[in-house]
Steps between C-alpha positions, in 0.01 A plus 500: 500500500850593603783260420558405867131421548497292181801300616332439837180379330691264268703364791182435695336324205815292442504386862131412492533299179830332583508122509499418872724197447774730372477743790735426784271548797608348825215312664367648821692377801338371813373794702700591807318410818487673837535260799393545858690309768212256528493431124875451484486242783295271272811447284729363771578167328278295730248407227608270218433649158475854638767755393756610757540876545732712707540874524813706536490879520127483425548313172329158484696231314380159383772272639319176407782399265724488811259279697790280614618811692164660585240221503351326803782360716770667287783697663366848414127432539484745791555786252196435280142614533613836642722800443837379629704810425671515841585128498660527157698807604627326815532155337287375787219252550423619855125554542552862619676577170221366276354843436494790254643735766850627421531729803848486652671304224866579454646642180653159426164326546327750271770452236461122533124537463537699179753255362281194565183682388655601167745217438283210606132576519451761224720306261366152575134511604192654333328790670132431566410811696571734785410500867248757616779676688671580174197695377334611822619680811428358848184713523369356171565816299675466161880499506574810291862382454396181320576529130425195283770603254762471775395147593691189394408361159273794416511579131288787379461333160312217673256749644389664174 
């Protein structure tokens, strides 16, 4: 056996025989879930004991810890149970803005959206999944531009 092969074999044996309690292996995280609009509507804060979810830019956040803002009867309850990207960008609770559609938003609104998305939601609330629009095109075909490694909170070490 060549020296490099011998080292590889010994490394493999060492890993197999290592005391698991000494290995620093991060436990598997909760799998990321794909939500349809109908599934997301179930998490609108209307049911006690049910988590409260809201999506922005196709990313679904668990906002249950902010139930005094997002729960039933709370000031921002209109935003939950759906992708409210446009409403967040426009800082609006108008029913016509409670959508994922960003068509026609101004540069300032898009900058505001990114600021709130990153500074508030990504930093404060856990990600529980993505909307189907994030992964699929309107015709149902896969979104070739979707890259898990570019998504918020993705860490390749968690995936190995």
